[in-house]
Amino acid sequence: MLGDEDAVRGRETCGGAKPGEGEGVDVGSYTVAVIGGDGIGPEVVAEALKVVDAAGVKLDTTEYDLGASRYVRTGEVLPDAVLDELRQVDAVLLGAVGPAIGSTEVPSGVLERGLLLKMRFELDLYVNLRPFHATPGSIAEGADFAVVRENTEGPYAGEGGQLRRGTPHEVATQGSVNTRHGVERCVRFAFGLAEERERRSVTLVHKTNVLTYAGDLWQRTFDAVATEHPSVSTAYNHVDAACIYFATDARRYDVVVTDNLFGDILTDLAGAVAGGIGLAASANLNPDRTGPSLFEPVHGAAHDIAGTGRANPLAAIRSAAMMLEHLGETDAARRITAAVLAVGDEMASNDEQWTTASVGDAVARRI
């Protein structure tokens, strides 16, 4: 049973169809780079791989030592030679990266920009897809929606600079880069996703009344793409209003599409109200398939519980299911996702003492 301190931590802790065609592929059919990373990362990834194997999909995996521990040992974040190797695989499965809270060995931003953002930019992972299924008893109980976040532009593109740093007259600028190409391909993905879902609805979230240039580009692009999808209903929310609705009426949403910064914030809020950030999965997608896509749970490395068996692996397991769907193993992906949701609901509804391994075993048994 999760304690109060676990809820504060974002619930990173944890208190039978037949395979379809393409299932049970031979070893080597899919090459997957596995980045266990730091803290609980290797533990949750191990459970994800256990479940994939139980679903009948065999992967040819290669483990990569990347994250805070490597940086501390070698001063390297993501060497170009390693990045070149990652370009050749079919997918990347990542656990979590980051130093322990309070550690000063890894400067802030080094891993974010040097590893995570570098992979997003270099591999053109322009869609960040995060699905949310609210567990029983959560604030958003009954909600089932997905957020499509533009993943390579906005303020995270790195445009800006500083003048007179360290003086009383210091100036810092941080621009938001939005291109028609970048916005449109993200919006098109959101509409395509909505057409595959029962409710067939897309909500644009931005701040068009204040961010008049970027917001105008997003709104005009959204409206233009909407005309090509007459069966999909549309809506618009300012991002501040969306924060209220996420906390009070998340059931109104089906597919949400938004920019990089707003998506980063909104998806953490969505995780919190849907049952905990430790249940939140994500896919960093290259829908054009010009390179591999990356799949990772949203939670952090949680060094304080590493090795205790208290890490919740459901987000990592669902991320692996998203990886299988991207690779074309749709039946296995559906079975794993259904099992994850069932076990998540069960965990939220009883006082059983769950462990990392027992959660993985419970999902595997349901497949």
Coordinates of C-alpha atoms in Angstrom, one line a residue, residues 97-323:
V97 CA 18.4 9.0 -15.7
G98 CA 19.5 11.6 -13.1
P99 CA 21.6 12.0 -10.0
A100 CA 20.4 11.6 -6.5
I101 CA 18.5 14.5 -5.0
G102 CA 20.9 16.9 -3.5
S103 CA 23.9 15.6 -5.4
T104 CA 26.3 18.2 -6.9
E105 CA 28.3 15.8 -9.0
V106 CA 26.1 16.5 -12.1
P107 CA 25.4 20.1 -12.9
S108 CA 21.8 21.0 -13.6
G109 CA 20.9 20.6 -17.3
V110 CA 23.8 18.5 -18.3
L111 CA 21.8 15.3 -18.7
E112 CA 18.7 17.0 -19.9
R113 CA 20.4 18.8 -22.7
G114 CA 23.3 16.5 -23.4
L115 CA 21.4 13.2 -23.4
L116 CA 17.6 13.4 -23.5
L117 CA 17.2 16.6 -25.6
K118 CA 20.2 15.6 -27.8
M119 CA 18.5 12.3 -28.6
R120 CA 15.2 14.0 -29.4
F121 CA 16.8 16.5 -31.7
E122 CA 19.3 14.2 -33.4
L123 CA 16.9 11.4 -33.9
D124 CA 14.0 13.8 -34.9
L125 CA 11.7 12.5 -32.1
Y126 CA 9.2 15.2 -32.8
V127 CA 6.2 13.8 -31.1
N128 CA 6.0 13.0 -27.4
L129 CA 3.0 10.9 -26.8
R130 CA 1.7 10.3 -23.3
P131 CA -1.4 8.3 -22.6
F132 CA -3.3 8.6 -19.3
H133 CA -5.8 6.1 -17.8
A134 CA -7.0 7.4 -14.4
T135 CA -7.0 4.8 -11.7
P136 CA -9.9 4.2 -9.2
G137 CA -9.9 6.8 -6.4
S138 CA -7.7 9.3 -8.3
I139 CA -8.7 12.9 -8.9
A140 CA -9.4 12.2 -12.5
E141 CA -11.1 8.8 -12.1
G142 CA -12.8 7.8 -15.3
A143 CA -10.6 9.9 -17.6
D144 CA -8.8 8.2 -20.5
F145 CA -6.9 10.6 -22.7
A146 CA -3.6 11.2 -24.5
V147 CA -1.4 14.3 -24.7
V148 CA 0.5 14.9 -28.0
R149 CA 3.4 17.2 -27.1
E150 CA 5.6 18.8 -29.8
N151 CA 9.0 17.6 -28.8
T152 CA 11.8 19.4 -30.7
E153 CA 10.8 23.1 -30.9
G154 CA 9.5 25.8 -28.5
P155 CA 11.7 27.2 -25.7
Y156 CA 13.6 23.9 -25.6
A157 CA 15.2 24.6 -29.0
G158 CA 17.8 26.7 -27.2
E159 CA 17.4 30.0 -28.9
G160 CA 18.4 32.9 -26.6
G161 CA 21.4 34.4 -24.8
Q162 CA 22.7 36.6 -22.0
L163 CA 24.3 40.0 -21.8
R164 CA 26.2 41.5 -18.9
R165 CA 25.9 38.2 -16.9
G166 CA 26.5 38.6 -13.2
T167 CA 25.9 42.4 -13.2
P168 CA 23.0 44.4 -12.0
H169 CA 22.1 45.1 -15.6
E170 CA 22.1 41.4 -16.8
V171 CA 19.7 40.6 -19.6
A172 CA 18.6 37.0 -20.5
T173 CA 16.4 36.1 -23.4
Q174 CA 14.9 32.6 -24.2
G175 CA 13.0 32.4 -27.4
S176 CA 10.3 30.0 -28.4
V177 CA 11.0 28.5 -31.8
N178 CA 7.9 27.5 -33.8
T179 CA 8.0 26.5 -37.4
R180 CA 5.0 25.7 -39.7
H181 CA 6.7 22.4 -40.5
G182 CA 7.2 21.4 -36.9
V183 CA 3.8 22.5 -35.7
E184 CA 1.9 20.9 -38.6
R185 CA 3.5 17.5 -38.4
C186 CA 2.7 17.4 -34.7
V187 CA -0.9 18.5 -35.2
R188 CA -1.4 16.0 -38.0
F189 CA -0.2 13.2 -35.7
A190 CA -2.8 14.3 -33.1
F191 CA -5.6 14.2 -35.6
G192 CA -4.5 10.8 -36.9
L193 CA -4.5 9.5 -33.3
A194 CA -7.9 10.9 -32.7
E195 CA -9.3 9.1 -35.7
E196 CA -8.2 5.8 -34.2
R197 CA -10.0 6.5 -30.8
E198 CA -13.6 6.1 -30.0
R199 CA -14.4 9.8 -29.1
R200 CA -12.5 11.3 -32.1
S201 CA -11.8 14.6 -30.5
V202 CA -8.8 16.9 -30.4
T203 CA -8.2 19.9 -28.1
L204 CA -5.5 22.5 -28.9
V205 CA -4.0 23.9 -25.7
H206 CA -1.9 27.1 -26.0
K207 CA -2.0 30.8 -24.9
T208 CA -3.1 32.5 -28.1
N209 CA -4.3 35.6 -26.4
V210 CA -0.8 36.5 -25.1
L211 CA 1.6 34.6 -27.2
T212 CA 0.2 36.2 -30.3
Y213 CA 2.9 35.0 -32.8
A214 CA 3.5 31.5 -31.7
G215 CA -0.2 31.0 -30.7
D216 CA -1.4 32.4 -34.0
L217 CA 0.8 29.9 -35.9
W218 CA -0.5 27.0 -33.8
Q219 CA -4.1 28.0 -34.1
R220 CA -4.0 28.6 -37.9
T221 CA -2.2 25.3 -38.5
F222 CA -4.7 23.5 -36.2
D223 CA -7.7 25.0 -38.0
A224 CA -6.2 24.1 -41.4
V225 CA -5.5 20.5 -40.6
A226 CA -9.0 20.2 -38.9
T227 CA -10.7 20.8 -42.3
E228 CA -9.1 17.6 -43.6
H229 CA -10.6 15.6 -40.7
P230 CA -14.3 16.4 -40.7
S231 CA -15.2 13.4 -38.5
V232 CA -13.0 14.7 -35.6
S233 CA -14.4 17.3 -33.3
T234 CA -12.2 20.2 -32.1
A235 CA -11.8 22.5 -29.1
Y236 CA -9.4 25.1 -27.8
N237 CA -8.3 25.8 -24.2
H238 CA -5.9 28.4 -22.9
V239 CA -3.2 26.5 -21.0
D240 CA -4.1 28.0 -17.6
A241 CA -7.7 26.9 -18.1
A242 CA -6.5 23.5 -19.1
C243 CA -4.7 23.1 -15.8
I244 CA -7.9 23.7 -14.0
Y245 CA -9.8 21.3 -16.2
F246 CA -7.1 18.6 -15.8
A247 CA -7.6 18.8 -12.0
T248 CA -11.4 19.1 -12.0
D249 CA -12.8 17.6 -15.2
A250 CA -10.1 15.6 -17.1
R251 CA -12.8 13.3 -18.5
R252 CA -13.6 16.1 -21.0
Y253 CA -10.4 15.3 -22.9
D254 CA -9.7 12.7 -25.6
V255 CA -6.6 13.9 -27.4
V256 CA -4.7 17.1 -26.4
V257 CA -2.1 18.7 -28.7
T258 CA 0.2 21.4 -27.4
D259 CA 3.7 22.8 -27.6
N260 CA 6.9 21.6 -26.0
L261 CA 6.8 23.7 -22.8
F262 CA 3.1 23.5 -22.1
G263 CA 3.1 19.8 -22.8
D264 CA 6.0 19.2 -20.4
I265 CA 4.0 20.9 -17.6
L266 CA 0.6 19.5 -18.5
T267 CA 1.7 15.9 -18.7
D268 CA 3.2 16.0 -15.2
L269 CA -0.1 17.4 -13.9
A270 CA -2.0 14.8 -15.8
G271 CA 0.1 12.1 -14.2
A272 CA -0.5 13.4 -10.8
V273 CA -4.3 13.6 -11.1
A274 CA -4.6 10.3 -13.0
G275 CA -3.0 8.3 -10.2
G276 CA 0.6 9.3 -10.0
I277 CA 3.6 10.2 -12.2
G278 CA 5.0 6.7 -11.5
L279 CA 2.2 5.3 -13.7
A280 CA 2.8 7.6 -16.6
A281 CA 4.4 6.1 -19.8
S282 CA 5.7 8.0 -22.8
A283 CA 6.9 7.6 -26.4
N284 CA 9.3 9.9 -28.1
L285 CA 8.3 9.2 -31.6
N286 CA 9.8 9.6 -35.1
P287 CA 6.6 8.9 -37.0
D288 CA 8.5 9.2 -40.3
R289 CA 10.7 6.3 -39.2
T290 CA 13.9 7.9 -40.4
G291 CA 15.5 6.7 -37.2
P292 CA 14.6 4.8 -34.0
S293 CA 12.0 6.0 -31.5
L294 CA 12.6 6.2 -27.8
F295 CA 10.3 4.9 -25.0
E296 CA 10.5 5.8 -21.4
P297 CA 8.5 6.1 -18.2
V298 CA 8.0 9.7 -17.1
H299 CA 9.1 9.3 -13.5
G300 CA 12.6 10.0 -12.2
A301 CA 15.5 7.9 -11.0
A302 CA 14.3 7.8 -7.3
H303 CA 17.7 6.9 -6.0
D304 CA 16.4 6.7 -2.4
I305 CA 14.3 3.6 -3.2
A306 CA 16.7 1.9 -5.6
G307 CA 17.2 -1.7 -4.6
T308 CA 14.3 -1.8 -2.1
G309 CA 11.8 -3.4 -4.4
R310 CA 9.4 -0.5 -4.1
A311 CA 9.7 1.0 -7.5
N312 CA 6.5 0.8 -9.5
P313 CA 7.3 -0.7 -13.0
L314 CA 3.9 -0.1 -14.6
A315 CA 5.0 3.1 -16.5
A316 CA 8.0 1.3 -17.9
I317 CA 6.0 -1.7 -18.9
R318 CA 3.4 0.4 -20.6
S319 CA 6.2 2.3 -22.4
A320 CA 7.5 -1.0 -23.6
A321 CA 4.0 -1.8 -24.9
M322 CA 4.0 1.5 -26.8
M323 CA 7.4 0.4 -28.3

